[in-house]
PDB file of C-alpha atoms in Angstrom:
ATOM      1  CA  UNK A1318       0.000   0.000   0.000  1.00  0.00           C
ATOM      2  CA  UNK A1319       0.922   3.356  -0.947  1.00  0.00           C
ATOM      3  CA  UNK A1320       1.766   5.842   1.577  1.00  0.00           C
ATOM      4  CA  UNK A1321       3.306   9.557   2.646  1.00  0.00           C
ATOM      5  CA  UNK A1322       3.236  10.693   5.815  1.00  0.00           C
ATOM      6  CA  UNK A1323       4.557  14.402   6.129  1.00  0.00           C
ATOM      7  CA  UNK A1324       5.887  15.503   9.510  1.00  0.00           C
ATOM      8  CA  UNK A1325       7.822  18.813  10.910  1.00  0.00           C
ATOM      9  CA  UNK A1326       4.792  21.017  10.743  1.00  0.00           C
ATOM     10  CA  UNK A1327       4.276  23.469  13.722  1.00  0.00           C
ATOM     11  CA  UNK A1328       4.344  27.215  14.984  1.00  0.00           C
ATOM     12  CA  UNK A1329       7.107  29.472  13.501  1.00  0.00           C
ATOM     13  CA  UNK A1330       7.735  32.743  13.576  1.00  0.00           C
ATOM     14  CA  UNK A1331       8.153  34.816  10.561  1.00  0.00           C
ATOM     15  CA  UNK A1332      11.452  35.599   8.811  1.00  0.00           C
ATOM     16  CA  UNK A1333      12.140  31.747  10.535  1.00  0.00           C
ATOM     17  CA  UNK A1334      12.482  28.421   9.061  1.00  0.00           C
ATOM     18  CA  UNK A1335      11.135  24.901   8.770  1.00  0.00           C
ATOM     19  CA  UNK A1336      11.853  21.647   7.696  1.00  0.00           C
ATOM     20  CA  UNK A1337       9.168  19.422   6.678  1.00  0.00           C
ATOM     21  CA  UNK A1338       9.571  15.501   5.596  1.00  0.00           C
ATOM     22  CA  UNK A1339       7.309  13.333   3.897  1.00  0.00           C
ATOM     23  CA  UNK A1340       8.380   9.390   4.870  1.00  0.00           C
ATOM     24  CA  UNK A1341       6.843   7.009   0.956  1.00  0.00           C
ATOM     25  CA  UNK A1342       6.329   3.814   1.488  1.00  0.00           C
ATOM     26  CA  UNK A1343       4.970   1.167  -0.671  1.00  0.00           C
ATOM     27  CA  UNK A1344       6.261   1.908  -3.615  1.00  0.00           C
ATOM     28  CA  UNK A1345       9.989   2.646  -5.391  1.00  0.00           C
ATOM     29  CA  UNK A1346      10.242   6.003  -4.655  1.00  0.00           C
ATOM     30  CA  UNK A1347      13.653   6.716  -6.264  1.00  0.00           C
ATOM     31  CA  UNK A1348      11.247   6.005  -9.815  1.00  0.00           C
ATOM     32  CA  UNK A1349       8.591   8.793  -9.361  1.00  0.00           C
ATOM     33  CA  UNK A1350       8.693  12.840  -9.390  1.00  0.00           C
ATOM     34  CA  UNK A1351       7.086  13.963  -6.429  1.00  0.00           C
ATOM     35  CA  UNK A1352       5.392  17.485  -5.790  1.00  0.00           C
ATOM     36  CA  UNK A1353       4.583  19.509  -2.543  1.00  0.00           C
ATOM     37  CA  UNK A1354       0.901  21.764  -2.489  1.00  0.00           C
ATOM     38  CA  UNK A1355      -0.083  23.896  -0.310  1.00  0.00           C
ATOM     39  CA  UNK A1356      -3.758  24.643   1.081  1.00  0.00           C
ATOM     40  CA  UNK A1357      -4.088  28.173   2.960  1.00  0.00           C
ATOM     41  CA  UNK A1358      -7.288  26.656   5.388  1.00  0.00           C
ATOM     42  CA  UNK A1359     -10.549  27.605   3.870  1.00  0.00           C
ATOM     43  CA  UNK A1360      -8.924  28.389   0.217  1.00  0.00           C
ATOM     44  CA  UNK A1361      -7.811  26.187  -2.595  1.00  0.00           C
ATOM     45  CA  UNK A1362      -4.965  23.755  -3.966  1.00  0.00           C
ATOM     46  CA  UNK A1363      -1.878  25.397  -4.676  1.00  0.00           C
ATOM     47  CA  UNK A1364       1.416  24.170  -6.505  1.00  0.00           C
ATOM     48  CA  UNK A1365       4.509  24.670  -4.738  1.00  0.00           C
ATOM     49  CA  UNK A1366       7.610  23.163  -5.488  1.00  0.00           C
ATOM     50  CA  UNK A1367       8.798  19.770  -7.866  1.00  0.00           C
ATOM     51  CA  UNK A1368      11.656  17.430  -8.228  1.00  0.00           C
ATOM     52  CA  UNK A1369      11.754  14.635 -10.543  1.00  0.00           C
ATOM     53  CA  UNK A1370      12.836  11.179  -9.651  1.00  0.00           C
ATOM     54  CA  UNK A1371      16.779  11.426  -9.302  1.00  0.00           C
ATOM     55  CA  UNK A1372      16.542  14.632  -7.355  1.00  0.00           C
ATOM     56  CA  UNK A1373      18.697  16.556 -10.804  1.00  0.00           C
ATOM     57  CA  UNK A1374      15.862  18.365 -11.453  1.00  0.00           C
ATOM     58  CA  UNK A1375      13.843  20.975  -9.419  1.00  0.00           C
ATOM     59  CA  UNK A1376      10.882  23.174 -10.429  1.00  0.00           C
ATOM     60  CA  UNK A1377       9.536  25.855  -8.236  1.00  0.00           C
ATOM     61  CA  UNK A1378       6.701  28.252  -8.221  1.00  0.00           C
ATOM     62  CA  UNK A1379       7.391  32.176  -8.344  1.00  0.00           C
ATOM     63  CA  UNK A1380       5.858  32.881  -4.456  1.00  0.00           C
ATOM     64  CA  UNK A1381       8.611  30.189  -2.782  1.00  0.00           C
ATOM     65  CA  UNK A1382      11.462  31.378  -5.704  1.00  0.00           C
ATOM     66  CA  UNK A1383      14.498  31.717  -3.273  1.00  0.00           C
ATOM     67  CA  UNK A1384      13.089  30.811  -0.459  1.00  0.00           C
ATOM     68  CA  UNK A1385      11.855  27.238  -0.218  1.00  0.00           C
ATOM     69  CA  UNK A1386      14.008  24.108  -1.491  1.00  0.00           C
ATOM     70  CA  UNK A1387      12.997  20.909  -2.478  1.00  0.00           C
ATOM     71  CA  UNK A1388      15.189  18.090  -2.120  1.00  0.00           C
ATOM     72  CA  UNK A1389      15.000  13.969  -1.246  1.00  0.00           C
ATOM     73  CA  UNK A1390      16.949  11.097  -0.028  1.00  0.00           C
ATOM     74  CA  UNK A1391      16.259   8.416  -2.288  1.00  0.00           C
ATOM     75  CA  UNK A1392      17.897   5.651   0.352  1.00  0.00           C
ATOM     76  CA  UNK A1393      15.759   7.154   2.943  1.00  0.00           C
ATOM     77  CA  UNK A1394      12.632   7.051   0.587  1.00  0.00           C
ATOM     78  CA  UNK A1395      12.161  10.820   1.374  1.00  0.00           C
ATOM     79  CA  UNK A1396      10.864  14.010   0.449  1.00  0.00           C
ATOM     80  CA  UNK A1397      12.004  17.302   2.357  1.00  0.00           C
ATOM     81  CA  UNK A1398      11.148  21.164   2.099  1.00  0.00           C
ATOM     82  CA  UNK A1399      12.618  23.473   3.465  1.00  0.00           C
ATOM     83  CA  UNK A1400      11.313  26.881   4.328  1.00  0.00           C
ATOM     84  CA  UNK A1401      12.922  29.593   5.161  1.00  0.00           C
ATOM     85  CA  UNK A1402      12.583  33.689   5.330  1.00  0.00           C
ATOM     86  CA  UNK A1403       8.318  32.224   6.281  1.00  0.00           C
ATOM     87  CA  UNK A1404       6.261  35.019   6.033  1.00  0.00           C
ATOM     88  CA  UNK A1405       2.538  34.740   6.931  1.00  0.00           C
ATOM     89  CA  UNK A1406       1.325  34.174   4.184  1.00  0.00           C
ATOM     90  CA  UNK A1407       2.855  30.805   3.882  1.00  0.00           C
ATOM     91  CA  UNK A1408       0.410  29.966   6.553  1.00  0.00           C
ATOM     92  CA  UNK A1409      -0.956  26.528   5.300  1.00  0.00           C
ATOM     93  CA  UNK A1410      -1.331  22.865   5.045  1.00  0.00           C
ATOM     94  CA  UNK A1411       1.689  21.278   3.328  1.00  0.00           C
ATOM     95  CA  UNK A1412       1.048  17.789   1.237  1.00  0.00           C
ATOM     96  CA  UNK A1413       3.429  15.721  -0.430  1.00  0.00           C
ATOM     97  CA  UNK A1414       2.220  13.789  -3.560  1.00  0.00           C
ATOM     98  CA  UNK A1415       3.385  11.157  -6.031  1.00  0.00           C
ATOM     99  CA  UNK A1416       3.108  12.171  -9.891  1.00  0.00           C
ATOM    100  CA  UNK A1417       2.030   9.413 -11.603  1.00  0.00           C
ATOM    101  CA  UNK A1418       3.818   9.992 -14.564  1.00  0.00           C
ATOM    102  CA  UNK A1419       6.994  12.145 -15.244  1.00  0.00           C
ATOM    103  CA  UNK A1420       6.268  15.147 -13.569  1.00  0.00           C
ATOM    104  CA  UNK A1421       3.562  16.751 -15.296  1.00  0.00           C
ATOM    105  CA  UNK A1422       1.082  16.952 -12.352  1.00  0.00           C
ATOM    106  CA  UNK A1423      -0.629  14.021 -12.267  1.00  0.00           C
ATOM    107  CA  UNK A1424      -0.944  13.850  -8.504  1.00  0.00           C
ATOM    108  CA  UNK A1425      -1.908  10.075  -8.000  1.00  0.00           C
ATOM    109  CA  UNK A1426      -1.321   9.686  -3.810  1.00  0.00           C
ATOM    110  CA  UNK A1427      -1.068  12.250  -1.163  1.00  0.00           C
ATOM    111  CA  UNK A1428      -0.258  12.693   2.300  1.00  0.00           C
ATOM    112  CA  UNK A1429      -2.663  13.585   4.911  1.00  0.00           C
ATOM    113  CA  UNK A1430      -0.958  17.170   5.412  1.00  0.00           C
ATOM    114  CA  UNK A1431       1.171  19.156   7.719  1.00  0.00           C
ATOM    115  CA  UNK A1432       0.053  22.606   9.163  1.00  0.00           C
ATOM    116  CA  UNK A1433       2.618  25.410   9.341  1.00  0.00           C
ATOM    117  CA  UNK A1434       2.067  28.208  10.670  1.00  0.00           C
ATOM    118  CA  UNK A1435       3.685  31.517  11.135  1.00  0.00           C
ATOM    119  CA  UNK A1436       2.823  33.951  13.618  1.00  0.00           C
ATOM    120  CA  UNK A1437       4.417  35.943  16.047  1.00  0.00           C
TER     121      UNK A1437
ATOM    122  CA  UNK B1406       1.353  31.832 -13.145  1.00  0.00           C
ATOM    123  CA  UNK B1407      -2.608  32.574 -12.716  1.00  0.00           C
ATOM    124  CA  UNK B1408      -4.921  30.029 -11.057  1.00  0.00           C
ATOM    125  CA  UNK B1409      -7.024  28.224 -13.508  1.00  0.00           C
ATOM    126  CA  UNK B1410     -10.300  29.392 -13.486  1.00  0.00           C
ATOM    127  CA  UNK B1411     -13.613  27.200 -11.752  1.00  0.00           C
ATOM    128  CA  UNK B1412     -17.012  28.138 -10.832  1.00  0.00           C
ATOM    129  CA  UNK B1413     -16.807  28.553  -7.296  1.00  0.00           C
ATOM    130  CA  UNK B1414     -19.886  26.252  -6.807  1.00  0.00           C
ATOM    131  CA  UNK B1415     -22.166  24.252  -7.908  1.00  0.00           C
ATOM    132  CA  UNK B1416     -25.106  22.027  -7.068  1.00  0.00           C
ATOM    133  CA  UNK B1417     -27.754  19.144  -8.010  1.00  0.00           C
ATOM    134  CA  UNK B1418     -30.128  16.712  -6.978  1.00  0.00           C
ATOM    135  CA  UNK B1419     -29.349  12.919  -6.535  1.00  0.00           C
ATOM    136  CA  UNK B1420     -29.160  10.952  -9.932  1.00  0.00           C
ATOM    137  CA  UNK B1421     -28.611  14.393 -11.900  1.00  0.00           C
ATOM    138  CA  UNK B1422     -25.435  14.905 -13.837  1.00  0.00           C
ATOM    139  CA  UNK B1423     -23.246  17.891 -12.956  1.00  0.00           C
ATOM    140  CA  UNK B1424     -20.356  19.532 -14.857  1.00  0.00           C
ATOM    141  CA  UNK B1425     -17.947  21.084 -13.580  1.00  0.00           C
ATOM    142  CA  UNK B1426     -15.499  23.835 -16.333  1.00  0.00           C
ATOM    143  CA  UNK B1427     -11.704  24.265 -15.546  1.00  0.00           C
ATOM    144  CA  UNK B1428     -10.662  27.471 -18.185  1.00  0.00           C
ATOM    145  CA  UNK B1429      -7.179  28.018 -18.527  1.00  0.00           C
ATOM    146  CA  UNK B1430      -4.581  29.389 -21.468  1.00  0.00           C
ATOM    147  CA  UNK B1431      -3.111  28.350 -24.607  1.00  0.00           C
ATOM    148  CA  UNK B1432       0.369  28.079 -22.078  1.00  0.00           C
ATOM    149  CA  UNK B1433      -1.355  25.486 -19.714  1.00  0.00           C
ATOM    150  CA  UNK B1434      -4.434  23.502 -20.318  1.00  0.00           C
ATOM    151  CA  UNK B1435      -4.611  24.257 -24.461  1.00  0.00           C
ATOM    152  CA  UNK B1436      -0.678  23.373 -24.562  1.00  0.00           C
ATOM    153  CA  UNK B1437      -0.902  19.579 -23.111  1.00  0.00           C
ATOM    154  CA  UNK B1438      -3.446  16.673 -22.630  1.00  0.00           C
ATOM    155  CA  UNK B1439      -2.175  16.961 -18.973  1.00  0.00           C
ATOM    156  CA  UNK B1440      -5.125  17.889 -16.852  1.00  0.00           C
ATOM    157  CA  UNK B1441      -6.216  16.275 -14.031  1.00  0.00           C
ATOM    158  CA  UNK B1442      -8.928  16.003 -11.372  1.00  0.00           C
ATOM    159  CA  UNK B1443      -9.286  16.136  -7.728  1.00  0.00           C
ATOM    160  CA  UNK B1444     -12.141  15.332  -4.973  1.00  0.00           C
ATOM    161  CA  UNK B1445     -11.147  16.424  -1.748  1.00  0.00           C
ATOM    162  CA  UNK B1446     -13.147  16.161   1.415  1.00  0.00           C
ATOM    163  CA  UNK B1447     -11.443  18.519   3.535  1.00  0.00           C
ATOM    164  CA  UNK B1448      -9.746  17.212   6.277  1.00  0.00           C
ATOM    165  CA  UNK B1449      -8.743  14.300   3.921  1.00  0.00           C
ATOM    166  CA  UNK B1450      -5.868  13.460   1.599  1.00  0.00           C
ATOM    167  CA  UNK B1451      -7.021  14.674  -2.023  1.00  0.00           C
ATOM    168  CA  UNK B1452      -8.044  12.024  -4.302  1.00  0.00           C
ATOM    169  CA  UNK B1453      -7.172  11.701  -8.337  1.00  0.00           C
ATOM    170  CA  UNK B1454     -10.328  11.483 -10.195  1.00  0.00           C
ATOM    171  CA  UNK B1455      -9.471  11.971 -13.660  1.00  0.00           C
ATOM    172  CA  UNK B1456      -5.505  12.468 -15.142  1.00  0.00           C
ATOM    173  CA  UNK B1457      -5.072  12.997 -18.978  1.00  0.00           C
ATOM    174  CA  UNK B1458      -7.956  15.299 -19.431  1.00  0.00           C
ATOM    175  CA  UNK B1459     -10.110  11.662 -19.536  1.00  0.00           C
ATOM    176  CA  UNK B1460      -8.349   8.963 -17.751  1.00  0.00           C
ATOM    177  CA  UNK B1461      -9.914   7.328 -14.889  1.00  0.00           C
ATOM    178  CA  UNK B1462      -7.453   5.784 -12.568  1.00  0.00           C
ATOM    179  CA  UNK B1463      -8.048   1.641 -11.320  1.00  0.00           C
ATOM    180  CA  UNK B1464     -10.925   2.220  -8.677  1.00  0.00           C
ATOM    181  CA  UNK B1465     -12.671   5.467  -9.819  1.00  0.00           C
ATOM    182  CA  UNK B1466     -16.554   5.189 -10.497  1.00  0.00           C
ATOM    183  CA  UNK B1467     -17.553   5.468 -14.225  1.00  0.00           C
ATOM    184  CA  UNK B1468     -19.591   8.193 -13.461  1.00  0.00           C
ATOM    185  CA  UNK B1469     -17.258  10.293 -13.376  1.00  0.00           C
ATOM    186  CA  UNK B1470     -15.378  11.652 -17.111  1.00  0.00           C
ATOM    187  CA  UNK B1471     -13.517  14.212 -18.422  1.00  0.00           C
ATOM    188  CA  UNK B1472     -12.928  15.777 -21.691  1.00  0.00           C
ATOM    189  CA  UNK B1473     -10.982  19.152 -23.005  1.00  0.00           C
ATOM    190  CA  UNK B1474     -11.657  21.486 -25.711  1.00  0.00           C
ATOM    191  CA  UNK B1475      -9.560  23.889 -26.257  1.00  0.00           C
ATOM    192  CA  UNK B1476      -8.052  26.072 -23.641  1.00  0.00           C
ATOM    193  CA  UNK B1477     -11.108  24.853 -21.151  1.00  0.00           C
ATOM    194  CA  UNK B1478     -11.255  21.171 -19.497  1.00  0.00           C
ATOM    195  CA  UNK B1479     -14.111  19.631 -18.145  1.00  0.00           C
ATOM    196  CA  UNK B1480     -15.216  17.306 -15.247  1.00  0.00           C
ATOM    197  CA  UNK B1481     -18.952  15.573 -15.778  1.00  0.00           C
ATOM    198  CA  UNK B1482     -20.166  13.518 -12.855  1.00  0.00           C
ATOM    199  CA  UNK B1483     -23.539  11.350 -13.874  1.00  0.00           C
ATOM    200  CA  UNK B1484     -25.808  10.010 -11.500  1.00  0.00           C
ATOM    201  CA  UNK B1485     -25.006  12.505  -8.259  1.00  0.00           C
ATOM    202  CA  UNK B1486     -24.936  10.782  -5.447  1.00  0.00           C
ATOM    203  CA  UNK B1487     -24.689  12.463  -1.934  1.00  0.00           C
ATOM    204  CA  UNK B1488     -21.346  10.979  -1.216  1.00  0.00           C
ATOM    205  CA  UNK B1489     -19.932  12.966  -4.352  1.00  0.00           C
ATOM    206  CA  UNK B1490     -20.366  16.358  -2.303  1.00  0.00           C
ATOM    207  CA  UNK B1491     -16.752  17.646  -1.981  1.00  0.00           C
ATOM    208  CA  UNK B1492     -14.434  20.418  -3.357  1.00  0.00           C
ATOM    209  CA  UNK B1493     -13.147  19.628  -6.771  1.00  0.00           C
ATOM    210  CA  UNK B1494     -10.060  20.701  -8.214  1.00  0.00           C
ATOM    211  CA  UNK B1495      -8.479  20.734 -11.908  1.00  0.00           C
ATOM    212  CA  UNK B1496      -4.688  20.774 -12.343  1.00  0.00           C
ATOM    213  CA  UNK B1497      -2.563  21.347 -15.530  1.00  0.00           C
ATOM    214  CA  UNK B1498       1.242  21.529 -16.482  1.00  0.00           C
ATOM    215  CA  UNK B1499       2.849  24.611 -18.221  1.00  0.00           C
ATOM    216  CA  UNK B1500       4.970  25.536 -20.623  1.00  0.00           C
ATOM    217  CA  UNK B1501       6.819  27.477 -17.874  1.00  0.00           C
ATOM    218  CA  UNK B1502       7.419  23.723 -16.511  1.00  0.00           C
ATOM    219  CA  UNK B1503       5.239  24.605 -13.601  1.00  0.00           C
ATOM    220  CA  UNK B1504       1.704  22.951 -12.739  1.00  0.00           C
ATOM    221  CA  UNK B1505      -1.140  25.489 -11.870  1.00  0.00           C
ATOM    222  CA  UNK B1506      -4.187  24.628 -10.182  1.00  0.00           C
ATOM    223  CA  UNK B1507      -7.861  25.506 -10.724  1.00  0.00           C
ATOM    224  CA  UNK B1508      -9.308  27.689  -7.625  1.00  0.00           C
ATOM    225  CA  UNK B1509     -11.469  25.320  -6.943  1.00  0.00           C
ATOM    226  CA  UNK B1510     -15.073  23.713  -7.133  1.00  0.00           C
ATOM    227  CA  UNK B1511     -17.533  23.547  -4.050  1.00  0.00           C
ATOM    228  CA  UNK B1512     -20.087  20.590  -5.113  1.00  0.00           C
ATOM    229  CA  UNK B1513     -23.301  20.414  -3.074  1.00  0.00           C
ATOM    230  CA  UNK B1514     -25.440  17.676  -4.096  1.00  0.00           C
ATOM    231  CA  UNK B1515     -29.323  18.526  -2.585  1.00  0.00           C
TER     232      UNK B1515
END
C-alpha cells in the first residue's frame, strides 16, 4: 500500500524556518517525481515546489522562488522542504504527492498534510 | 502563473449529472493533454479522479469523465450521489514547466 506521511509542521515565527519531511512507502520512490501543495485553510490547492525522480531536477513556483528548497533522499525514501525567510502568508497545510507519470502533475497519492504556521 | 479558473460552486439533486469547467490558457491547459482532477473532502488526503484530461485511474466510479476542448477542461459527474459532495479541483502543467491549479469547485449535491 501506498503511503506519505509528512511531519515537521508546527508554529514558527516569521522571517524563521522549517523543515518538513514526507516518509513514501509502498512503492519505489527513487522512480517517481514527487510534488509539494499547499492549502491556505478555507482556500484552494496550490502548486509549490517539484523534483523529478533522481533529485537533478527541481521546479519551483514564483511565491517560494528563493526561499523554499525541495530536495529527497532516495535511500531514505524521502521528500524534504525546506522553508525559510516564512512570512505569513505561507500559513498553510503542506502535502506531499506522487506524480504518476513524469512530472507533469498528475498527482496520484497524497499525504494527509502538515500545518505550518507563522505567527508571532 | 494565474490560477485556472472554476465556478466557485455548484449544485444538483441525486441521480442528476453535474459539470464542472476548468478554463485556462493556450500556455497550460490548451498546450498539453495533462489535466487532471481532484475530490477532496477537507480534512482528507485529495483524491485523483481523472488524469489525462479523460483517464480514470483503477478504482474510480464510471460516473465520473472528463474531456478538453480547447483552452477549457471539463469534469462531468452522472448520476449525483450524496457521497460525491466535496471540493473539486483541476490541475494542468505549463509551458513554464510549472503545474497550476484551478481555484477550486464547491459541489453540493441537494
Amino acid at each position: 500500500e501506498v503511503q506519505l506521511v509528512e511531519s515537521g509542521g508546527g508554529l514558527v515565527q516569521p522571517g524563521g524556518s522549517l523543515r518538513l519531511s514526507c516518509a513514501a512507502s509502498g512503492f519505489t520512490f527513487s522512480s517517481y517525481c514527487m510534488h509539494w501543495v499547499r492549502q491556505v485553510p478555507g482556500e484552494g490547492l496550490v502548486w509549490v515546489l517539484a523534483i523529478n525522480s533522481d533529485g537533478t531536477t527541481t521546479r519551483y513556483a514564483d511565491s517560494v522562488k528563493g526561499r523554499f528548497t525541495i530536495s529527497r533522499d532516495n535511500a531514505k525514501n524521502t521528500l524534504y522542504l525546506q522553508m525559510n525567510s516564512l512570512r505569513a502568508d505561507d500559513t498553510a497545510i503542506y502535502y506531499c504527492a506522487r506524480d504518476r507519470t513524469g512530472c507533469y502533475g498528475l498527482c496520484d497519492y497524497w499525504g494527509q498534510g502538515s500545518l505550518v504556521t507563522v505567527s508571532s | 502563473q494565474s490560477a485556472l479558473t472554476q465556478p466557485a460552486s455548484v449544485s444538483g439533486s441525486p441521480g442528476q449529472s453535474i459539470t464542472i469547467s476548468c478554463s485556462g490558457t493556450s500556455s497550460d491547459v490548451g498546450a498539453y493533454n495533462s489535466v487532471s482532477w481532484y475530490q477532496h473532502h477537507p480534512g482528507k488526503a485529495p483524491k485523483l479522479m481523472i488524469y489525462d484530461v479523460s483517464n480514470r485511474p483503477s478504482g474510480v466510479s464510471n460516473r465520473f469523465s472528463g474531456s478538453k476542448s480547447g483552452n477549457t477542461a471539463s469534469l462531468t459527474i452522472s448520476g449525483l450521489q450524496a457521497e460525491d459532495e466535496a471540493d473539486y479541483y483541476c490541475n494542468s502543467y505549463s509551458t513554464s514547466y510549472t503545474v497550476i491549479f484551478g481555484g477550486g469547485t464547491k459541489l453540493t449535491v441537494l
